[in-house]
PDB file of C-alpha atoms in Angstrom:
ATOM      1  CA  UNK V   1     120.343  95.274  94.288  1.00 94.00           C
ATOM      2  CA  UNK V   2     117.124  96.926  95.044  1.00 94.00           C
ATOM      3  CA  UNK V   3     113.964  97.239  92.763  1.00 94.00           C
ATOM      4  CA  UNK V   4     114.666 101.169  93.105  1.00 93.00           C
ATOM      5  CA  UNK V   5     118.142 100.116  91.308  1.00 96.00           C
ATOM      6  CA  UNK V   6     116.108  97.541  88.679  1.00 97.00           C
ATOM      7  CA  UNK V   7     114.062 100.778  88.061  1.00 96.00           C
ATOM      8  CA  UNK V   8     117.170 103.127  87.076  1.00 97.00           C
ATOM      9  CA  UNK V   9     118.601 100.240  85.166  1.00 98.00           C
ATOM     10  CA  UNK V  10     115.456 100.270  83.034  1.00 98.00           C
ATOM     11  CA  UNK V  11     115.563 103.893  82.536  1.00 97.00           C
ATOM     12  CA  UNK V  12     119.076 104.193  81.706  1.00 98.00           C
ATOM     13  CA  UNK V  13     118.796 101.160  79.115  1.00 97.00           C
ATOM     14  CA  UNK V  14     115.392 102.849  77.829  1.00 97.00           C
ATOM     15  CA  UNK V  15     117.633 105.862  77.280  1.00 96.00           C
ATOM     16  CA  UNK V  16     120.279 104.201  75.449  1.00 97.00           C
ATOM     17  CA  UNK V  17     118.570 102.217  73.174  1.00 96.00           C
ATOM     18  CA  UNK V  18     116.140 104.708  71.836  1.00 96.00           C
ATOM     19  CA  UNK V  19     112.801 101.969  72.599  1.00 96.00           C
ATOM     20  CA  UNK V  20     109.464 103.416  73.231  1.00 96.00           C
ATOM     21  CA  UNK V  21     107.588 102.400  75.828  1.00 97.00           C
ATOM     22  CA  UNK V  22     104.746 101.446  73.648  1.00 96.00           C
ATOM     23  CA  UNK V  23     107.297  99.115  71.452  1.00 96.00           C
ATOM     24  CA  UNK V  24     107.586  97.430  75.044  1.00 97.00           C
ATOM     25  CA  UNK V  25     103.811  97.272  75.649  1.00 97.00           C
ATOM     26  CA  UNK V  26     103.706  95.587  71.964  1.00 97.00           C
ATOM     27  CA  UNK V  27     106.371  93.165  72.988  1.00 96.00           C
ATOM     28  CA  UNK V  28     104.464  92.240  76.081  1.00 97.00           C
ATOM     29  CA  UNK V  29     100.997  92.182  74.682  1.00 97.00           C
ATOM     30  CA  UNK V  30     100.189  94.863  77.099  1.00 97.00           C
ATOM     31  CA  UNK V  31      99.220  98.824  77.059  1.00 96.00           C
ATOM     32  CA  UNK V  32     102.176 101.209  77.124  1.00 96.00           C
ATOM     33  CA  UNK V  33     100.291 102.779  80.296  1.00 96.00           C
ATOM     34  CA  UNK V  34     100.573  99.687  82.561  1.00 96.00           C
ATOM     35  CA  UNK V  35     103.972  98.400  81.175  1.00 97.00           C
ATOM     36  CA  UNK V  36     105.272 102.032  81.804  1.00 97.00           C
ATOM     37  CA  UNK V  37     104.267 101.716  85.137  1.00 95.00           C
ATOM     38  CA  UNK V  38     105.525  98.722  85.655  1.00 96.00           C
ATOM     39  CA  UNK V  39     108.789  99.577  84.474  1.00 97.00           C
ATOM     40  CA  UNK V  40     108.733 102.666  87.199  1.00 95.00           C
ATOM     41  CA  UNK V  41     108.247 100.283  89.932  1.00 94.00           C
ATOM     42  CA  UNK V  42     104.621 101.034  90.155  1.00 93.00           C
ATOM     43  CA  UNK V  43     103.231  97.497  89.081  1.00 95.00           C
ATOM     44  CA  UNK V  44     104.469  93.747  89.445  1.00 96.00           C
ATOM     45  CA  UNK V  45     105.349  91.950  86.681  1.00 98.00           C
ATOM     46  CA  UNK V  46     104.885  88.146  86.266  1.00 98.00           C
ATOM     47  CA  UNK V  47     107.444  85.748  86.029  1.00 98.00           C
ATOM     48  CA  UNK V  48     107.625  85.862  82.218  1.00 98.00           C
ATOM     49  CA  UNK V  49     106.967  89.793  81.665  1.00 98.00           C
ATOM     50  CA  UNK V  50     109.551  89.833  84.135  1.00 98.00           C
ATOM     51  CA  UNK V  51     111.782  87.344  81.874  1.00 98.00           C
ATOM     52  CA  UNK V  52     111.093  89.578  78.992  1.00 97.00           C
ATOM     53  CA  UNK V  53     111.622  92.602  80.383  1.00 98.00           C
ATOM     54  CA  UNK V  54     115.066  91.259  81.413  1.00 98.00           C
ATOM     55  CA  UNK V  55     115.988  90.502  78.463  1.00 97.00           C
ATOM     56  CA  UNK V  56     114.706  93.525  76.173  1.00 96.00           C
ATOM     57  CA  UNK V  57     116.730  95.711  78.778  1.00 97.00           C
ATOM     58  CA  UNK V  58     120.365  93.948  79.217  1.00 97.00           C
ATOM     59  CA  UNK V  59     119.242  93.434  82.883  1.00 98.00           C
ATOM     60  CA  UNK V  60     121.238  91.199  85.720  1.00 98.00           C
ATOM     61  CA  UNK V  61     119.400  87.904  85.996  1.00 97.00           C
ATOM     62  CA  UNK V  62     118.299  88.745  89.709  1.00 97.00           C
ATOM     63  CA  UNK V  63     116.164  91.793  88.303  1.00 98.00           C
ATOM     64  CA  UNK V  64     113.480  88.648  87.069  1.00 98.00           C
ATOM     65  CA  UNK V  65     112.589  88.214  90.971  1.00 98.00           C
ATOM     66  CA  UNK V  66     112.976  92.221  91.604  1.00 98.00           C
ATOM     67  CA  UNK V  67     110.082  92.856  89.384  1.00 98.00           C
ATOM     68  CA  UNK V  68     107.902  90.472  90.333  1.00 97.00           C
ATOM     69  CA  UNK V  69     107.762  92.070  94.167  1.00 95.00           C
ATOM     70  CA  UNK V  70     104.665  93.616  95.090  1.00 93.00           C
ATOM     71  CA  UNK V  71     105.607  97.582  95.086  1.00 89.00           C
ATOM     72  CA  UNK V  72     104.895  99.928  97.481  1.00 86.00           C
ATOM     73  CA  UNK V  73     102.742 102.254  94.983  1.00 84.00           C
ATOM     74  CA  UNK V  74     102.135 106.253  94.958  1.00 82.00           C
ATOM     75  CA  UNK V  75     105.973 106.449  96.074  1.00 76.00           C
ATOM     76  CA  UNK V  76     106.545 110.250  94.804  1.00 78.00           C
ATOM     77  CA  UNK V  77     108.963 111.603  96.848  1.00 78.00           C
ATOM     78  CA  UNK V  78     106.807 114.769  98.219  1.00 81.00           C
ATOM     79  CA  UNK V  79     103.119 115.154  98.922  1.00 86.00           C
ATOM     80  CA  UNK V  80     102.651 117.918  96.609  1.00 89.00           C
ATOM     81  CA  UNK V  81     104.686 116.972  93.403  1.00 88.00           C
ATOM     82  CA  UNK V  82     107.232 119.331  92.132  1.00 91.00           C
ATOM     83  CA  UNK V  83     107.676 118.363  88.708  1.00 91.00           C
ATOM     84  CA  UNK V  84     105.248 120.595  86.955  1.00 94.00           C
ATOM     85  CA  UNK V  85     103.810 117.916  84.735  1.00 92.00           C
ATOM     86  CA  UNK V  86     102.923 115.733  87.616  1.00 91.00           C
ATOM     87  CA  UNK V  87     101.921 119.193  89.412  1.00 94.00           C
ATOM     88  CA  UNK V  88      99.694 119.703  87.160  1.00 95.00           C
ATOM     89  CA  UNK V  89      97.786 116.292  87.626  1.00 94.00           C
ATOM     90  CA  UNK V  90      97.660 117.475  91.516  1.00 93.00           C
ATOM     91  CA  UNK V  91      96.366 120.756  90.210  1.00 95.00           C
ATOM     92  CA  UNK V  92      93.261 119.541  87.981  1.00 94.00           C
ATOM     93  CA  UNK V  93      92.083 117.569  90.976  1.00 93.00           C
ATOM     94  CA  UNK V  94      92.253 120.450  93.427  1.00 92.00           C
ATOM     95  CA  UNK V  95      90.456 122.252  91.193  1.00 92.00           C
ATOM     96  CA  UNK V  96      87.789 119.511  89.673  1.00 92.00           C
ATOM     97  CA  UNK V  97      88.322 116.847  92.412  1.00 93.00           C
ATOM     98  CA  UNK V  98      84.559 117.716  93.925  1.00 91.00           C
ATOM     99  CA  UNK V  99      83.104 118.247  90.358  1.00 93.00           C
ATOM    100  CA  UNK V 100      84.471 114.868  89.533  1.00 94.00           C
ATOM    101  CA  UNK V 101      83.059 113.380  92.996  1.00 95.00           C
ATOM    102  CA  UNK V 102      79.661 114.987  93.135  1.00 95.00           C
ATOM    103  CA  UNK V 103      79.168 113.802  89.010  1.00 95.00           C
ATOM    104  CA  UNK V 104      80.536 109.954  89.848  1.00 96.00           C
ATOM    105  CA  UNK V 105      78.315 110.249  92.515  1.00 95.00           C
ATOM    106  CA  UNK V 106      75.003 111.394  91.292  1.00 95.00           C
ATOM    107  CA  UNK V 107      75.549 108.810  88.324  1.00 96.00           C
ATOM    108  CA  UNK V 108      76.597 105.612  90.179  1.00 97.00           C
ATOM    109  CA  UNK V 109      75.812 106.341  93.761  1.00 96.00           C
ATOM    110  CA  UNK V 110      78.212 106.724  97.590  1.00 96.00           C
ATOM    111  CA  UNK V 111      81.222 105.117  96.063  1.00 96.00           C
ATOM    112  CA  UNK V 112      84.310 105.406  94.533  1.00 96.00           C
ATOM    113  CA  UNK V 113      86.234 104.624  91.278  1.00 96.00           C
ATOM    114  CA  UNK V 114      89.120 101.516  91.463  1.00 96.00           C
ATOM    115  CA  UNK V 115      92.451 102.423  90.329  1.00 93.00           C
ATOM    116  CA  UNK V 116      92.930  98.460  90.567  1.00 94.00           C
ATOM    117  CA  UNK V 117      90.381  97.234  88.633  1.00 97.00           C
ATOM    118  CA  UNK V 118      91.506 100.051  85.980  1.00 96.00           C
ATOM    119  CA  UNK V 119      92.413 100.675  82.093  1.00 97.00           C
ATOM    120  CA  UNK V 120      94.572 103.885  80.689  1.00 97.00           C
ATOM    121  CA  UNK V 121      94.752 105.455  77.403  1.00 97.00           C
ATOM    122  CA  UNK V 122      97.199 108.298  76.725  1.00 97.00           C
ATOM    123  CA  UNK V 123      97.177 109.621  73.131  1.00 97.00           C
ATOM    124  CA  UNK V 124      98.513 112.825  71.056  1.00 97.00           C
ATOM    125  CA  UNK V 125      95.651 114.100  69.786  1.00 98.00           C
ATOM    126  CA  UNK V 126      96.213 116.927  66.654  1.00 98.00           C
ATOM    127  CA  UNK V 127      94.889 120.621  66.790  1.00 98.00           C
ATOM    128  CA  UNK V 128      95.343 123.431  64.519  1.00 98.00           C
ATOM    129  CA  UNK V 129      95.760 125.433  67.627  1.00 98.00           C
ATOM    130  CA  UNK V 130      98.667 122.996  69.621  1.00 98.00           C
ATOM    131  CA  UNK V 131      98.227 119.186  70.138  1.00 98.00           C
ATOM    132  CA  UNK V 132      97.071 118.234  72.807  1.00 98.00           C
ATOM    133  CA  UNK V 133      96.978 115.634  75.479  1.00 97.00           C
ATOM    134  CA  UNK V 134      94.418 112.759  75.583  1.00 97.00           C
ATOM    135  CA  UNK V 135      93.531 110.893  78.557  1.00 97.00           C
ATOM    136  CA  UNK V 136      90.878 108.109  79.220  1.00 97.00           C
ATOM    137  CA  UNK V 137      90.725 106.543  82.291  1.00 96.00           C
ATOM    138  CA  UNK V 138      88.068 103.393  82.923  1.00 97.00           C
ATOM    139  CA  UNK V 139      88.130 102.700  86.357  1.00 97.00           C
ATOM    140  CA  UNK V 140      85.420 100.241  87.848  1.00 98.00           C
ATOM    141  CA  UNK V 141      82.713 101.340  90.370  1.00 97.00           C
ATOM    142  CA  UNK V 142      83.134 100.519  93.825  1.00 97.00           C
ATOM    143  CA  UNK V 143      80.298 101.011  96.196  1.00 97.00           C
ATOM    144  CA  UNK V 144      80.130 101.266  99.707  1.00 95.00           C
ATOM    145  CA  UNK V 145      78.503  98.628 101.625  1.00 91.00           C
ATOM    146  CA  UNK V 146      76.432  98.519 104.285  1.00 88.00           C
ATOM    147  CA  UNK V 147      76.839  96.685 106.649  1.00 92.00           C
TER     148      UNK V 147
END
């Protein structure tokens, strides 16, 4: 069993039994964001997330140790995404990439933002005219050094 396989187990289960990822999140303490992630193979769990995880999901015992392995991260299967949701994420930074740059930049200085030291909120947010998708992202600010 690989942690690719621990991953489609997950899904499949998630599937099945109807559970939101945020109803995971709440069962871990944790945000939906970073469990989901998690859960995708994109984070490592700790022994007992991992336990719980396990458990919540009908999963082999060996899947505990699976999901506590350090993952190898940005693991999308082409360099330009295909799905268009995930497209789309590739799209907004083509197109605001250097507006995001040169405004981090002329506010904090030559650096750049963490996507370690980092928080995640995704929310539906109501409109008259089509809901929409919220997004807030916190990352901390990393500057260069000298040296």
């Amino acid at each position: 069993m690989t942690r690719n396989d621990v991953t489609e187990m997950i899904v499949a289960a998630k599937i099945k039994s109807g559970i939101r990822w945020s109803d995971i999140g709440a069962k871990l303490g944790l945000s939906k964001e970073w469990v989901t992630a998690g859960c995708l193979g994109q984070m490592t769990f700790n022994d007992k997330q991992a336990s719980v995880i396990v458990e919540l999901f009908g999963l082999p015992p060996e899947a505990v140790q699976l999901l506590q392995v350090v993952p190898y991260k940005g693991s999308l299967p082409t360099a330009v995404p295909t799905d268009p949701l995930i497209y789309r994420f590739y799209e907004l930074v083509n197109v605001y990439g250097t507006t995001l740059k040169e405004l981090i930049h002329e506010e904090f200085g030559d650096g750049i933002m963490s996507a370690i030291d980092f928080q995640m909120d995704l929310q539906r947010e109501p409109n008259s005219a089509g809901d929409r998708v919220k997004i807030v992202m916190s990352g901390k600010f990393l500057p260069y050094k000298t040296y």
